[in-house]
Each structure stands twice: as C-alpha cells, then as structure tokens.
Short mmCIF file of C-alpha atoms and ligand atoms in Angstrom, two decimals:
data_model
loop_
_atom_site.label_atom_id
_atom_site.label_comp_id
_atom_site.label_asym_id
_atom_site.label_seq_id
_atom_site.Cartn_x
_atom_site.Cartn_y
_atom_site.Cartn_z
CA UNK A 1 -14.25 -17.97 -8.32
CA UNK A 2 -15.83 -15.22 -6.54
CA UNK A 3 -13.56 -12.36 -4.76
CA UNK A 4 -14.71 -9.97 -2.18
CA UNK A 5 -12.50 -6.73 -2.36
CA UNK A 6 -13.08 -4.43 0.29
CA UNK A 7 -11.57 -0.87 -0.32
CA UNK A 8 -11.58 -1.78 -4.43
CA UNK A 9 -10.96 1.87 -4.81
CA UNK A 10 -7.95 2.23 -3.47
CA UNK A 11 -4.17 1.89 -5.02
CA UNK A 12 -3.65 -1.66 -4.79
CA UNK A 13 -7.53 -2.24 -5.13
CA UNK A 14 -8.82 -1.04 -8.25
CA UNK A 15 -5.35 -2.34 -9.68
CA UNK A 16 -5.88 -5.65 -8.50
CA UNK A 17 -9.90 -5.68 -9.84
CA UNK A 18 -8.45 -4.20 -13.48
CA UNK A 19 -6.00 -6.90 -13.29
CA UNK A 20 -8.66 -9.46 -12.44
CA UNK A 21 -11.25 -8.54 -15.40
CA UNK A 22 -8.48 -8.86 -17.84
CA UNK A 23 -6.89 -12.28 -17.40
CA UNK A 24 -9.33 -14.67 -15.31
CA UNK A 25 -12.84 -15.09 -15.65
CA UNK A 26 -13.40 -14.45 -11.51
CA UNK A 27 -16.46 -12.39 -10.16
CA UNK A 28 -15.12 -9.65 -8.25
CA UNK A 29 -17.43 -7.98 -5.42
CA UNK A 30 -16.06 -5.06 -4.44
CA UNK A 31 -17.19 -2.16 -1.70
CA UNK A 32 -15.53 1.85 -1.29
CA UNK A 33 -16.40 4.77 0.12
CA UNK A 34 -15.42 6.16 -3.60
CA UNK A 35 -15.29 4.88 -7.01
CA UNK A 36 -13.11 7.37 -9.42
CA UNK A 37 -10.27 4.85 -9.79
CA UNK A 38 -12.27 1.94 -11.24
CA UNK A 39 -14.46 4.03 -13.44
CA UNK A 40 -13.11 1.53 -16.19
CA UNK A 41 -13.93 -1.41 -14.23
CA UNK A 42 -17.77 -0.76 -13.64
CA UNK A 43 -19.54 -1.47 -16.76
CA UNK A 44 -17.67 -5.08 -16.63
CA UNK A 45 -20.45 -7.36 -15.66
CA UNK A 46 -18.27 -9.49 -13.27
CA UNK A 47 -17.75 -6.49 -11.42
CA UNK A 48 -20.46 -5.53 -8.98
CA UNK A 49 -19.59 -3.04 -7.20
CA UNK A 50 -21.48 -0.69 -4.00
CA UNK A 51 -20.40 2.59 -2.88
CA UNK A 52 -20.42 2.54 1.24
CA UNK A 53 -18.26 3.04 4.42
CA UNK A 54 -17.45 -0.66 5.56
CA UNK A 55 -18.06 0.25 9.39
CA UNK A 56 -21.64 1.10 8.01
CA UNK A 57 -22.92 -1.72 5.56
CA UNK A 58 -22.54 -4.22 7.98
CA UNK A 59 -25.24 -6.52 6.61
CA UNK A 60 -23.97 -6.33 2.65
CA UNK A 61 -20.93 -6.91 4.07
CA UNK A 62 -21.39 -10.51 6.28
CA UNK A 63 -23.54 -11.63 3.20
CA UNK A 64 -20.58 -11.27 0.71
CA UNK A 65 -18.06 -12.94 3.07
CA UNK A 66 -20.55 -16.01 2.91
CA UNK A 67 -21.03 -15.83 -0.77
CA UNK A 68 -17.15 -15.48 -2.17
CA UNK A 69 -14.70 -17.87 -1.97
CA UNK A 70 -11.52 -15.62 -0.66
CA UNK A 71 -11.85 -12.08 1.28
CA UNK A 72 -9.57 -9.15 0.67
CA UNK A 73 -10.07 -6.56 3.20
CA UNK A 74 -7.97 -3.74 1.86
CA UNK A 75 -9.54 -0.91 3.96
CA UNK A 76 -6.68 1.01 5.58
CA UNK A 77 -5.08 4.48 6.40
CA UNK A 78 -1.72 3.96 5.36
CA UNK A 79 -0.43 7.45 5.24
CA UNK A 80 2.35 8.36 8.00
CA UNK A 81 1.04 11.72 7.96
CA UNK A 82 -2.16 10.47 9.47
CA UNK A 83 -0.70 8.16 11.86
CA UNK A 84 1.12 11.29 13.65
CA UNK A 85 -2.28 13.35 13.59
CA UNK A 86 -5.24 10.82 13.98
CA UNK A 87 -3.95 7.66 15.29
CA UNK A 88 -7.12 7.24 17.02
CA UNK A 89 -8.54 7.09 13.43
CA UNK A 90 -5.67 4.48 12.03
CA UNK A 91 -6.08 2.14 15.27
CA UNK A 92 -10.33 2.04 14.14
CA UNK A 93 -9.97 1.47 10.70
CA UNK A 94 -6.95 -0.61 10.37
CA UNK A 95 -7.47 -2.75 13.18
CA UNK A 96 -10.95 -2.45 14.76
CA UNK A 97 -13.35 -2.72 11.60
CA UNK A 98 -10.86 -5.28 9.92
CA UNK A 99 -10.42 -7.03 12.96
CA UNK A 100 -14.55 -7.72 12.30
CA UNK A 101 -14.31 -8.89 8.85
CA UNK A 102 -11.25 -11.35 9.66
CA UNK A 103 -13.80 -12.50 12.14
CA UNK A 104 -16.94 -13.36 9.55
CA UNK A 105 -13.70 -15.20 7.62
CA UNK A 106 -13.51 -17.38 10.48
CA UNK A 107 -17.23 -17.61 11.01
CA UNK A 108 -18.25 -19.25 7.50
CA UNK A 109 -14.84 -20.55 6.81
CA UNK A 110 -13.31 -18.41 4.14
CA UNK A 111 -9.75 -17.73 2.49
CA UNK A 112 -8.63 -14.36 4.02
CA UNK A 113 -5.70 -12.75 1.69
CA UNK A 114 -4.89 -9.66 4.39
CA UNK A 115 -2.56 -6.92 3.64
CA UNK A 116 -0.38 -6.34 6.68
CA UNK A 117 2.79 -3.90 5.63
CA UNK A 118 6.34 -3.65 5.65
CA UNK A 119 6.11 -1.22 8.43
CA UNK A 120 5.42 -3.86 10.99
CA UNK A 121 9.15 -4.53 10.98
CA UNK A 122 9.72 -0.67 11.96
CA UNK A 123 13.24 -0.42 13.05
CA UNK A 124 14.41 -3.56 12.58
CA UNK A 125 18.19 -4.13 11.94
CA UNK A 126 18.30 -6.56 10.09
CA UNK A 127 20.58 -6.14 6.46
CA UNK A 128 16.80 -7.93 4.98
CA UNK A 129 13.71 -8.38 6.75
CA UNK A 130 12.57 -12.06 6.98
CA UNK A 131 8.84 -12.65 7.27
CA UNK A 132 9.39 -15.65 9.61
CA UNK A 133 12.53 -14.38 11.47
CA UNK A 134 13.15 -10.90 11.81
CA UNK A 135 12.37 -9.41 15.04
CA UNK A 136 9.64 -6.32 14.65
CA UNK A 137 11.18 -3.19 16.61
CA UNK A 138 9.28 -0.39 17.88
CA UNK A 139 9.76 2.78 19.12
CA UNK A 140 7.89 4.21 21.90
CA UNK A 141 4.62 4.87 23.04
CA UNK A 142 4.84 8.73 22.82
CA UNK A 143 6.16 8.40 18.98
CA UNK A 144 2.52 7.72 17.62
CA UNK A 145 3.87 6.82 14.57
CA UNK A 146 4.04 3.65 15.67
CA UNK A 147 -0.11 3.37 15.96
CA UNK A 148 0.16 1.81 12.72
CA UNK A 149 3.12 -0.32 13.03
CA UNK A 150 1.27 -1.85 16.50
CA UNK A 151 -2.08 -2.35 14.73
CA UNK A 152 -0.94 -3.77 11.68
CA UNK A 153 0.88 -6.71 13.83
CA UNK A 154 -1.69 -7.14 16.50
CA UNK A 155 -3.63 -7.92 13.19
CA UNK A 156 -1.11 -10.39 11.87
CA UNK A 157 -0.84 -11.62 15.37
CA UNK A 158 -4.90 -12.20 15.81
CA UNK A 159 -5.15 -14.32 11.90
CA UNK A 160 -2.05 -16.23 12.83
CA UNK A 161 -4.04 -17.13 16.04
CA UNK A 162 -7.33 -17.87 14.27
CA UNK A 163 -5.55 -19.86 11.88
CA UNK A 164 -3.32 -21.62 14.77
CA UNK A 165 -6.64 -22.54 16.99
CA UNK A 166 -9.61 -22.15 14.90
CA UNK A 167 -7.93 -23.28 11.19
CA UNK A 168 -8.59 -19.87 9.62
CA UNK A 169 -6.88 -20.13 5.96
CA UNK A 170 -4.95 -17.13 5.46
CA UNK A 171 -2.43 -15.63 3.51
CA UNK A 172 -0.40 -11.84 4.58
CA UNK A 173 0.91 -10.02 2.48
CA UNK A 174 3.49 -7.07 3.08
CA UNK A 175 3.93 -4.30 0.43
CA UNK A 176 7.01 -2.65 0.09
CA UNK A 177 6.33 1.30 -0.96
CA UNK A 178 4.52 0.25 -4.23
CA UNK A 179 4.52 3.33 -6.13
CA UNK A 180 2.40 3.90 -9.48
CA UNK A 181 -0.37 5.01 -11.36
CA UNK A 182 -3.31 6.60 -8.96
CA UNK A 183 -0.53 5.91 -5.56
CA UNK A 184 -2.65 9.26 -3.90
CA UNK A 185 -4.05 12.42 -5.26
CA UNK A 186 -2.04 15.18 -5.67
CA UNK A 187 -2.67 17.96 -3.07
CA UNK A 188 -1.95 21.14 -3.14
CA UNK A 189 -3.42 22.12 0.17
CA UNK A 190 -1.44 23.16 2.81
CA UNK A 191 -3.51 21.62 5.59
CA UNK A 192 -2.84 18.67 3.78
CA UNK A 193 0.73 18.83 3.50
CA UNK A 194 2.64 15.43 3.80
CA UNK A 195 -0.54 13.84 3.69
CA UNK A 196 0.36 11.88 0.82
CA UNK A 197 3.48 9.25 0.60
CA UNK A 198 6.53 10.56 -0.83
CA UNK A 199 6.74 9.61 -4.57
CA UNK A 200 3.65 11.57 -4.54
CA UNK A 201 4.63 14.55 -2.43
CA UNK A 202 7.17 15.37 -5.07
CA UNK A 203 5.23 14.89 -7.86
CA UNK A 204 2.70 17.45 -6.49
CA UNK A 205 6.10 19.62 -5.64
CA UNK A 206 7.42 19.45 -9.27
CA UNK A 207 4.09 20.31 -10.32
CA UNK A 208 3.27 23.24 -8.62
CA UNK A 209 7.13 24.55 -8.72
CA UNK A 210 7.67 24.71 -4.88
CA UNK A 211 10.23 23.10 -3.23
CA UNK A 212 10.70 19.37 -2.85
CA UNK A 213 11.36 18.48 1.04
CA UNK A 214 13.63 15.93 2.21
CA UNK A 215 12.87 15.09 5.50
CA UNK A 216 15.77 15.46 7.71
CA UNK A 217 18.02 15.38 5.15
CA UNK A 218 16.91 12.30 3.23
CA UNK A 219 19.12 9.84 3.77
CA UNK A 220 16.90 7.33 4.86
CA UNK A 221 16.49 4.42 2.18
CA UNK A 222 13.29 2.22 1.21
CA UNK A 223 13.28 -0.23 -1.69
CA UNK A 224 10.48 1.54 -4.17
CA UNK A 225 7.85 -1.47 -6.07
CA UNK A 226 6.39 -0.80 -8.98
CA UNK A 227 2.02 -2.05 -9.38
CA UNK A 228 2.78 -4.20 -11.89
CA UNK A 229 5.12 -6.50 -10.34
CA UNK A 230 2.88 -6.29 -6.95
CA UNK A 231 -0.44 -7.13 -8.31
CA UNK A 232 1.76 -10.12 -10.68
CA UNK A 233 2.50 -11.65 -7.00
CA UNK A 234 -0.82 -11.45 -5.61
CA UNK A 235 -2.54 -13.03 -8.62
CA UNK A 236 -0.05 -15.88 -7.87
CA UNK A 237 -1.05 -15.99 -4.07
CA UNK A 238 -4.84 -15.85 -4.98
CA UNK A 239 -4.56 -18.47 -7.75
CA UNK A 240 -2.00 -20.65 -5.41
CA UNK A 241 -1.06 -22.75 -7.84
CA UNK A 242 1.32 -25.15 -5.83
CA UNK A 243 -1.26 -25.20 -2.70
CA UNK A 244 1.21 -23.63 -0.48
CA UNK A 245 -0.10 -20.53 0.44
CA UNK A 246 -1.77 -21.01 3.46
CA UNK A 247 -0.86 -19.80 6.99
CA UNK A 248 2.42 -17.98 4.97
CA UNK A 249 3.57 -14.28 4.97
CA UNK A 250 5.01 -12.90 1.65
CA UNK A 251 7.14 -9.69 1.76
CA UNK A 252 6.17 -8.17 -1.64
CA UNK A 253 8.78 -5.36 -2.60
CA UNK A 254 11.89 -5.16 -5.10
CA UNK A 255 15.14 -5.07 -3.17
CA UNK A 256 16.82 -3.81 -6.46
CA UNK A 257 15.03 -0.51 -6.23
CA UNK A 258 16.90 0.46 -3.05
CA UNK A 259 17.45 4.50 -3.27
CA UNK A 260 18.06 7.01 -0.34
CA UNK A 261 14.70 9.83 -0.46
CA UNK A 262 17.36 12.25 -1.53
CA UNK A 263 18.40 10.28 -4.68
CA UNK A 264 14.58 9.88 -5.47
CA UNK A 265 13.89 13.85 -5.23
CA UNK A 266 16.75 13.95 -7.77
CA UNK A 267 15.98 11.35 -10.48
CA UNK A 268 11.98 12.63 -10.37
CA UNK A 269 13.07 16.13 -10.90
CA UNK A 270 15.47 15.23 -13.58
CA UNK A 271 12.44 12.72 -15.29
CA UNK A 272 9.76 15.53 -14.89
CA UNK A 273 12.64 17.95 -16.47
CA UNK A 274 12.97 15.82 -19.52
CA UNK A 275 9.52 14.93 -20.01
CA UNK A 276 8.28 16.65 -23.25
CA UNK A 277 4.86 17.81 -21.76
CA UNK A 278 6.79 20.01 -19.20
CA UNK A 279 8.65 22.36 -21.32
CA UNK A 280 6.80 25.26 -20.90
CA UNK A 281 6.61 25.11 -17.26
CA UNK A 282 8.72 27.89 -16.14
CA UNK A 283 9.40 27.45 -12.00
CA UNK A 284 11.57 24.41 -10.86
CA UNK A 285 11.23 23.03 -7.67
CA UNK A 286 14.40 23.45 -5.08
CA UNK A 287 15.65 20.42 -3.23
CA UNK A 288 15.32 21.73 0.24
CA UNK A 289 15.59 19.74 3.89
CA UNK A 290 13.30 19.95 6.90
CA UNK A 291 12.70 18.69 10.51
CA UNK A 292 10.55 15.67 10.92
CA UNK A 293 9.40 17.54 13.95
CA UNK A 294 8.36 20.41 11.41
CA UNK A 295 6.82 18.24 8.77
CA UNK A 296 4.82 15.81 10.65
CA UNK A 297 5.14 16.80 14.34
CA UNK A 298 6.98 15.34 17.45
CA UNK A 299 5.08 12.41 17.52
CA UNK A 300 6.98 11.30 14.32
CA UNK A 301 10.30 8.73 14.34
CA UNK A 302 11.41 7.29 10.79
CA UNK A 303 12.95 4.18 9.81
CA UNK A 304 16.72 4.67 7.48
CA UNK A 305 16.26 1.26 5.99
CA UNK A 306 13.71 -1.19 4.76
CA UNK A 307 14.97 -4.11 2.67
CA UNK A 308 12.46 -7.14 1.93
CA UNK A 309 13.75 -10.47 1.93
CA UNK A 310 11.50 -11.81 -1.13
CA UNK A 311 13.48 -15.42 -0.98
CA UNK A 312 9.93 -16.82 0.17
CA UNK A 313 8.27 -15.09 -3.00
CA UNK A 314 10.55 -16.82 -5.17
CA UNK A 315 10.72 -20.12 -4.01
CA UNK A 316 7.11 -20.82 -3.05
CA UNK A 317 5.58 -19.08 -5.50
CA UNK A 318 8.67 -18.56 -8.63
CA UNK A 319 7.60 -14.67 -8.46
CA UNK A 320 10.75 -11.65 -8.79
CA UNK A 321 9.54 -7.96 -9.33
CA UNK A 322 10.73 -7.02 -12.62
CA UNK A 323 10.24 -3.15 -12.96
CA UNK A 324 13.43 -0.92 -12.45
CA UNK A 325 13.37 2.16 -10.43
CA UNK A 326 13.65 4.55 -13.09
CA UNK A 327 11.16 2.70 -15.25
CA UNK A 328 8.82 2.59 -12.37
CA UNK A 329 9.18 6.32 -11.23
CA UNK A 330 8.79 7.45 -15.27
CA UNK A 331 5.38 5.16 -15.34
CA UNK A 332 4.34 6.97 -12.31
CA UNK A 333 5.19 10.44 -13.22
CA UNK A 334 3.62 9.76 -16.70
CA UNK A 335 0.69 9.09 -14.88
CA UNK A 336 0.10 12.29 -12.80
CA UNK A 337 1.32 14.21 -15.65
CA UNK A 338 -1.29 12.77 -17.93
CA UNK A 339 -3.63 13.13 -15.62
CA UNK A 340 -2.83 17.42 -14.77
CA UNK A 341 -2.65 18.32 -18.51
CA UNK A 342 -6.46 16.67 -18.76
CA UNK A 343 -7.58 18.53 -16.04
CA UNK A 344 -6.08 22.02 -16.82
CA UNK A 345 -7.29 21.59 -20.53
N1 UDP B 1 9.54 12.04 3.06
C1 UDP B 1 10.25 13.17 2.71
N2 UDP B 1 9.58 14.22 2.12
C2 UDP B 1 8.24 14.18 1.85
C3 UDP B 1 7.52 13.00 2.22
C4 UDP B 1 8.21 11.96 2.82
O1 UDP B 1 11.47 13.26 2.90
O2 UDP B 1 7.71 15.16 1.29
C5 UDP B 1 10.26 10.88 3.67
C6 UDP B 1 9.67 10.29 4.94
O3 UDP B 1 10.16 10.97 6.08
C7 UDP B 1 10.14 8.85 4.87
C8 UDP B 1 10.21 8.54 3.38
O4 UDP B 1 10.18 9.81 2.72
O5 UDP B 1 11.45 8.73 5.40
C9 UDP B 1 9.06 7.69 2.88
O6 UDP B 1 7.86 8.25 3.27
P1 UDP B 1 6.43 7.69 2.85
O7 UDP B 1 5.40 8.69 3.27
O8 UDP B 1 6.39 7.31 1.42
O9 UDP B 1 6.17 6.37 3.74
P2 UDP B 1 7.02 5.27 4.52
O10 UDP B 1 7.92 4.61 3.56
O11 UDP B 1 7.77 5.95 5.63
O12 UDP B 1 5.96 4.37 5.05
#
C-alpha cells in the first residue's frame, strides 16, 4: 500500500509515518515545509520524503494523489492563538489549499482519511459529542475564533458532499487535544506567547520558571489523548479491517482523561517537581489567572467542555484509548525535558 502524508512533519504526522515503518510494510510519501521531527524516519527506504510548501508543489503533489492508494492531508494551523490573530491565514491553509487536494481525491478516485477536529462541535451542549448527532454551535462572527471551527466543517461538509454525489471514499477523523512527544516547540518568545496549545504552554512555563497562566480562571475542561492511543485508531481506520470505514466520522479522544486546565497546571507542576532531572532548577513557576481578552485578544471565546463520544470507535472498529492522564502528561513532560537538557548540554 502506498500512503500520501501531507504535513508528515507535524505532531500527528511524523507519529503516524514512525508508526507506519515499524509495523506494516506500506510506502509512505510524505511532503513538509520542515523535516526535524522525522529525522529518524528518512533513511527508511519506504519513506520518500520532499521538503516544500503544499500551496507551491502543485505538480509533485497531483502526481502522488494518482500514485497512492489513500491521501492524508494533514496540513493545518491548529493553534487558537493563530486563529484570533491570522484567521485570514487559518481559512487558506485549512480550508482553501485542502479544499484542492480533497478535490484531486475525487478526480482519480482515491481514499481520503481527512482530519477535521473536535472543535467543529464548539459550544455544543451536549454531556458527549456524537459525530452523527450533535448539533455544532458557534459563536459569532466578530469572535474569530471561530475561523477555524467554520472551516474545519465547511470541509467536512464539502467531502460528505463529494462522497454523497460524486462517491468520494472518505473517512474524518476528529482528535481530541492529543498531547505528546514533539505536540509544539517550546517558545520562549514573548511575541509568541500562547502560540502553542496548553500542555505545551506550561511546559515552556515550568521550564523557564515564570508563571503558568490559567486562562480566566481555568475551569474550563477538555478530555487530554495521549499519541499512542491516537495513531493505534488511525492505523485501524487506514487498515479497515471490517470494510466499514467509509463515508464515517470517528471522534478520536479519551473521555477518561477529563481534567479542568487548572487541575492540569497542577499535576504538570507537581510531575516536573518530582522529576529527577529538575532538582537543581531553582525558580518555580506560580499558578496565576488571566483575561482571555489579555491572552489572546477580544476576538477570543472558549469552550468549558469537550467530551467525545468514542461509542463509534469501539464498535466499528473495537478501538478504546488506553493511556491515563498522568501517564500521558509524564510521557510528554519526559519528552521536552529530554529534549532541553540535550540542548543546554
Ligand atoms: N489555556 C490556558 N493557558 C495557556 C494556554 C491555554 O489557560 O497558557 C486554556 C485555553 O484558554 C483553553 C484550554 O487551555 O481553554 C486549551 O487550550 P489549547 O490551546 O490547548 O486548545 P483548545 O483545546 O482550546 O483547542
């Protein structure tokens, strides 16, 4: 089987490709702008990889989708921070250029695996979110949060119509805050500041010894994933065992890892306390709070709860995320730690 992985670099990409080279014996073709998270991946001869900018290698791009067998265009900002500054730039990337390789799908009749996200169901109310029956809530226009929210679903909206009119096979899939090994790089740069997502803005925080922020107050909940179990249910949609994969959405997150952003600032601050390596680091990071409107701007709004339903997960496809919240923050944390002692040796 050949797969073409578009943004292979990025968190769930390069996971996915390691993941790949290990158990199957599938050619993976794989574009990004960057390549320092699948340095271990590039002397594999299955891999063959190009460093470019998908809105620019047009031509690599439509010969690939003609030569592989499934298409996994994981290009995306997906970064609150940047939907509040550059939504112009979300709306281009996330839905214009992908919007163009979901078309070449349909044009030589290929299996398109798409990631849409958990953030389409914004403010939903639901107690779970149901793929096939929870209504996807909003807020308005002005909030540009939302950019991504909108483009993500008009996405979803456009393969379900393709699949509906034209037979398009496709499968979405919607992560649930996956955290793990190489989530986003650790910044330290105040222009930069809440650029990351939040299991890595504290990690940077602990770091560095400045303050952890919760963001108006941190109560709001979201059910944290850990890789492993992530990547486990994608190889199961790619490999689609059972043939009943197509035209279906799969919420991918562990409802068992449910945990307000305040309890999370605590348990990584007492993990990165406890950790051996960080004994001789003298300045501990406060547990502060700050505005939204201060952190990210006005054009922010947040959501207090996201629970997948992942009853479609296990039925159709006898997946269940196994990783516990504390295991999966440790992993993570263990990571970034590894990864600052190399660099300040
Ligand atoms: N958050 C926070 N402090 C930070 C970064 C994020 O309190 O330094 C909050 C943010 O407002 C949101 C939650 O943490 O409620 C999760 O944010 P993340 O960026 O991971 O993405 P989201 O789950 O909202 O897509």
């Amino acid at each position: 089987m050949k797969i073409l992985i578009l943004g292979v670099n990025g968190f769930i990409g390069n996971s996915l490709a390691a993941r790949i080279l290990k158990d199957t014996d599938w050619e993976i073709y794989g574009m990004d702008i960057r390549a320092d998270k699948i340095a271990n991946c590039l002397s594999n001869e299955r891999f063959h990889f190009v460093e470019g900018d998908i809105s620019i290698n047009k031509e690599w791009i439509e010969y690939h989708v003609k030569k592989c067998d499934i298409v996994m265009p994981l290009v995306a900002i997906a970064t609150p921070a940047t939907y509040v500054r550059e939504p112009l730039k979300v709306f281009e990337l996330d839905f214009e250029e992908n919007l163009k390789i979901v078309r070449l799908c349909v044009k030589y009749n290929k299996r398109l695996l798409f990631p849409s996200t958990s953030e389409v169901y914004g403010m939903c109310n639901d107690p779970e979110f149901n793929e096939d029956e929870s209504p996807l809530v909003l807020g308005p226009i002005r909030k540009q949060r939302w950019i991504y929210s909108a483009s993500k679903q008009l996405l979803d909206r456009v393969i379900w119509a393709y699949g509906f009119q034209h037979g398009l096979r496709f499968t979405l899939f919607r992560p649930f805050n996956w955290i793990g090994p190489k989530l986003d790089e650790l910044t330290s740069d105040p222009e930069k500041e809440g650029s990351s997502r939040v299991v890595t803005q504290f990690i940077s925080s602990l770091l560095l010894g400045e303050p952890i922020r919760l963001v108006d107050g941190g109560n709001q909940k979201r059910c944290f994933t850990y890789i492993d179990d992530g990547i486990d249910c994608l190889m199961k949609i790619i490999e689609d065992k059972n043939n009943n994969c197509n035209g279906e959405i799969f919420n991918i997150g562990n409802p068992n890892n449910e945990a307000t952003v305040k309890e999370l600032a605590h348990k990584l601050k007492k993990i990165f306390k406890e950790h051996p390596s960080t004994k001789n680091i003298k300045k501990e990071s406060e547990i502060i709070e700050v505005f939204s409107r201060e952190f990210y701007g006005e054009g922010y709004q947040d959501i207090n709860r996201r629970v997948p339903s992942i009853k479609k997960a296990e039925k159709l496809l006898g997946w269940k995320p196994k990783v516990d919240l504390d295991t999966a923050l440790k992993k993570t944390l263990e990571y970034y730690l590894e990864t600052a002692l190399k660099n300040s040796c």
